[in-house]
Structure formats: C-alpha cells, structure tokens
C-alpha positions as a printed NumPy array, in Angstrom:
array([[ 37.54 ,  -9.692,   6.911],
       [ 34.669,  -7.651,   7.877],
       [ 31.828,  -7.639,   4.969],
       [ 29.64 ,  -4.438,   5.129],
       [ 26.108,  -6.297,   4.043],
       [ 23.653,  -3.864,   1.612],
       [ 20.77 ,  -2.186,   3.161],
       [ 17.925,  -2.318,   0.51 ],
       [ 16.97 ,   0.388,  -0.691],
       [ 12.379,   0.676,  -0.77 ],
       [ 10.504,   2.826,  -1.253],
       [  6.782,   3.19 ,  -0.243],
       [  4.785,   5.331,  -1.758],
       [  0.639,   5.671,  -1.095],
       [ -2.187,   7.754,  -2.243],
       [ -4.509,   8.405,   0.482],
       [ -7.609,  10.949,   0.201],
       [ -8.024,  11.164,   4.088],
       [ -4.4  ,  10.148,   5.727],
       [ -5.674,   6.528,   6.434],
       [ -3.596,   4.636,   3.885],
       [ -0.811,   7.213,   4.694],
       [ -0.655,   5.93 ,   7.818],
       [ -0.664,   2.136,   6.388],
       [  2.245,   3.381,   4.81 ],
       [  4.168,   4.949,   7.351],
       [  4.45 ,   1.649,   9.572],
       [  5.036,  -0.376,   6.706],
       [  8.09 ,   2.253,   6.358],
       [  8.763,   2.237,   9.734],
       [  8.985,  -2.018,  10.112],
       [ 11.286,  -2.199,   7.063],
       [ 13.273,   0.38 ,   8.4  ],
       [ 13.504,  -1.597,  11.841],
       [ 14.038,  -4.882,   9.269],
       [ 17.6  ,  -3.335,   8.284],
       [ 16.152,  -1.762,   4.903],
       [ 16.552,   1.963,   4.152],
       [ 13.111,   3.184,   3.311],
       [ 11.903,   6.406,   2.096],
       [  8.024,   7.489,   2.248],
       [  6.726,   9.516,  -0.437],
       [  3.526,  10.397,  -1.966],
       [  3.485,   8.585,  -5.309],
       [  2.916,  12.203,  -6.739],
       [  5.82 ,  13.569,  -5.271],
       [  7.914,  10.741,  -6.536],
       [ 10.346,  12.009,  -9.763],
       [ 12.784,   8.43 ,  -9.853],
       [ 12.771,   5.045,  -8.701],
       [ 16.489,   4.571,  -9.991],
       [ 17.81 ,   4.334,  -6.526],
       [ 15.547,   1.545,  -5.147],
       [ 16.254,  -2.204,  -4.763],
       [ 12.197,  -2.539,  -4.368],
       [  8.789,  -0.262,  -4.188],
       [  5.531,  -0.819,  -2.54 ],
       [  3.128,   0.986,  -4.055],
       [ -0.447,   1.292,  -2.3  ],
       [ -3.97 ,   3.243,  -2.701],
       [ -7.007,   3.942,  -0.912],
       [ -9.887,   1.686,  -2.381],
       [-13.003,   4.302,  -3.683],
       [-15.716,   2.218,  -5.846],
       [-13.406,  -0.578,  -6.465],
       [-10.53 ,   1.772,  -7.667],
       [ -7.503,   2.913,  -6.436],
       [ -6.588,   6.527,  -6.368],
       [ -5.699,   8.629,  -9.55 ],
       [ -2.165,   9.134,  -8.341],
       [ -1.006,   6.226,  -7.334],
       [ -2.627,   4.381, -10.81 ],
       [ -0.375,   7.191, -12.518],
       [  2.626,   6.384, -10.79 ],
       [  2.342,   2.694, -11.779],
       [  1.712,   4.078, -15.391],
       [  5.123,   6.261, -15.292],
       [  7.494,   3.74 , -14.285],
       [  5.75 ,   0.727, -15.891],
       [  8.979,   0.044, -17.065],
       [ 11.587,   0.605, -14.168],
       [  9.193,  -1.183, -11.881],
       [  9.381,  -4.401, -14.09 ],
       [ 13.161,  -3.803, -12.776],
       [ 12.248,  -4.393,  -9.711],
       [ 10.806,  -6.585,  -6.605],
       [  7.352,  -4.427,  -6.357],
       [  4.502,  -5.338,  -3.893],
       [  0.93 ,  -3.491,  -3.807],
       [ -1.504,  -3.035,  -1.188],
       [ -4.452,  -1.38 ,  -0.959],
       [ -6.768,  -0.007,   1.96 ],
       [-10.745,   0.04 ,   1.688],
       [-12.653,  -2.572,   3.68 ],
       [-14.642,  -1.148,   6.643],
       [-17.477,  -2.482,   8.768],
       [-18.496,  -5.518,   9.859],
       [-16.547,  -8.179,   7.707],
       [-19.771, -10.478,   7.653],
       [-21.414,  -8.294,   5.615],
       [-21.744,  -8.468,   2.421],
       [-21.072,  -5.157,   1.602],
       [-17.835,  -5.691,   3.586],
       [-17.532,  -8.819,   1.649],
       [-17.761,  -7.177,  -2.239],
       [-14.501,  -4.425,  -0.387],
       [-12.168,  -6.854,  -0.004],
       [-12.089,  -7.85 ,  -3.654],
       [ -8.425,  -6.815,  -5.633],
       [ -9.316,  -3.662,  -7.403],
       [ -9.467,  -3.965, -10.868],
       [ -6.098,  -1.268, -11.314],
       [ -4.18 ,  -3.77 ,  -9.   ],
       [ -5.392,  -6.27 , -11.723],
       [ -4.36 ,  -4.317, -14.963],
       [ -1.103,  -3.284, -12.819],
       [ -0.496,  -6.859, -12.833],
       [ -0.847,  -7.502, -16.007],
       [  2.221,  -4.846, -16.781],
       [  4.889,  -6.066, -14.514],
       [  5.559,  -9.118, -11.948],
       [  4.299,  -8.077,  -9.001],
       [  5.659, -10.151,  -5.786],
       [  2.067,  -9.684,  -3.827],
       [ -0.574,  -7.762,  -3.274],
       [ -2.902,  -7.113,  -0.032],
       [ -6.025,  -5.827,   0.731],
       [ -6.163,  -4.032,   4.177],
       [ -9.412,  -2.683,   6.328],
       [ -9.211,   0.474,   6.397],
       [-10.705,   3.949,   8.652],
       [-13.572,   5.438,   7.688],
       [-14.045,   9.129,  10.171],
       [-17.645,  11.026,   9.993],
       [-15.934,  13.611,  10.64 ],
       [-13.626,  13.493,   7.122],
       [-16.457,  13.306,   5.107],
       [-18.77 ,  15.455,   3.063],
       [-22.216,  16.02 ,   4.581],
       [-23.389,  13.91 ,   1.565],
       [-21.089,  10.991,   1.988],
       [-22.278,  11.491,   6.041],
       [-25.951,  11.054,   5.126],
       [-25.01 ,   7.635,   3.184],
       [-23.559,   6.358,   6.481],
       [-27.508,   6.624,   7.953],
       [-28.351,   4.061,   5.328],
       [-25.227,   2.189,   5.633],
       [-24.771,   1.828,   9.556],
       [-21.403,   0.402,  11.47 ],
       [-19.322,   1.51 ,   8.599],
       [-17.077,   4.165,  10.443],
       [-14.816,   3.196,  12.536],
       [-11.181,   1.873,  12.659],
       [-10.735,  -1.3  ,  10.881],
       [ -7.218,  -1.129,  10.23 ],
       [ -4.952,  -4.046,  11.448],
       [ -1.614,  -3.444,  12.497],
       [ -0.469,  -6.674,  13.217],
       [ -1.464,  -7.89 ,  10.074],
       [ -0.023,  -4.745,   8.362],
       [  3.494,  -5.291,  10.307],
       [  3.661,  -8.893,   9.357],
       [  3.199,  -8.625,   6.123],
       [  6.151,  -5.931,   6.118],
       [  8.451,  -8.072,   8.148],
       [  7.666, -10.941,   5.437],
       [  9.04 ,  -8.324,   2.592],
       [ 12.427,  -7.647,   4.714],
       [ 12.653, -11.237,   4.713],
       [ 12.103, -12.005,   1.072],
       [ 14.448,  -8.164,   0.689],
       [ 17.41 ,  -9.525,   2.907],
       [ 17.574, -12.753,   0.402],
       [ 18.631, -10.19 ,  -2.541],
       [ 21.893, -10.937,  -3.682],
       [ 24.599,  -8.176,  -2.409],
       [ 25.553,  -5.523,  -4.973]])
C-alpha cells in the first residue's frame, strides 16, 4: 500500500524596514521548502488567515530593542490561532563587532518576543546578526555611524540561519499525519 505522507503546511512571515530580515526569511522558506514542507512567504501585514498552516514562524527586524509594528500586530491578531499551533520566532538586529558591548546589549530577546511568549507556547526563538547598509539609511542615522564605527556591514549568518530551519523540518516531519 503506498501511504502519501503530509507536507506541512508553514508559513513565514517577517517585517523588515530595509529587506534584511526579508531575506532571513526567504531562506528560511526556501530550506523548509527543500525539508519536504510547503511554505508560503508573506509579509505579516499581508497575512488575512493562518487556518491553513500546520506551523508559523514569525520574525522582525530588532530597532531599540523592539520588533517591528507589523509583525507585533500580527502576533496580536492571531494570539489565539497561533496557540493552535507549533510557532517559532526569530528576530534580526545584531551588527558589528560581537565583542562589543554595544553588540553585546543587541543580542538580548526583545522585550515583544518576551510578552509574545507570555501569550502562547512558543517552540523557540533566535536572535540573528543582521545587515546594516549606509546607503539605506537616513543622513541622520548615517552621521550616528561616525560615532558608532564598524557597525555596517553584513553580519548575517547563513549557516546558522539554515540550520536552525533544517532543525524545524525535523521537529515539523515528527507531526502526526492528518
């Protein structure tokens, strides 16, 4: 007898202000999708049901400690459909030299990851490096880089950021078959 086995369904969802976390996003997407696990990718504003999802990983940019306005609403309107369902969180933020302690006081869990927590079981949560680009900022938030120097740059690591995906399809492909 030939058994088709279930392809769980995730979704990933992100707020990202400059494309950075997006791009966490997208290869998180794209290594559950090579995991065996359909996977859409879709801005957590954009996002109108999570009824057809086995799981969701829900992530933000990191700005002053705090993840972004959309993706903190998101977690707000499906509070209770999430607690429904397996739901991991990262978040993308740190950048510089990690011996800092600037760098250092980054990598803390925001505090919405904390009160997200507090709402529904959440299987994990990480903190990534992120990107910081010159380029993508105001001429403000540029001058601030002159008093805080080897901040931009591309801190982002993918290995790290695949593993941790590949260690959700594994704890996905243990869901019982429906």
């Amino acid at each position: 007898m030939n058994t088709i086995k279930h392809r769980p369904q995730v979704l990933v969802s992100a707020a990202s202000w400059h494309g950075s976390t997006t791009e966490i996003a997208r290869l998180i997407g794209q290594t559950l999708f090579n995991d065996h696990c359909a996977v859409d990718i879709v801005p957590p504003a954009s996002v109108n049901s999570i009824e057809d999802y086995d799981a969701v990983i829900l992530g933000s940019a990191v700005y002053a400690g705090h993840w972004l306005a959309a993706a903190k609403d998101f977690a707000i309107r499906f509070r209770d459909p999430l607690a429904a369902r397996r739901v991991w969180l990262f978040s993308s933020g740190p950048v510089g030299d990690p011996s800092r302690k600037l760098v250092q006081s980054m990598e803390q869990d925001p505090a919405d990851v904390n009160r997200i927590q507090q709402d529904i079981e959440v299987r994990g949560h990480r903190m990534f490096c992120g990107k910081l680009d010159p380029q993508a900022l105001s001429v403000a938030q540029r001058a601030s880089l002159l008093v805080f120097r080897g901040m931009s740059g591309d801190f982002r690591d993918w290995a790290d950021i695949t593993q941790w995906a590949d260690s959700i399809a594994a704890d996905l492909a243990a869901l019982p078959q429906r």
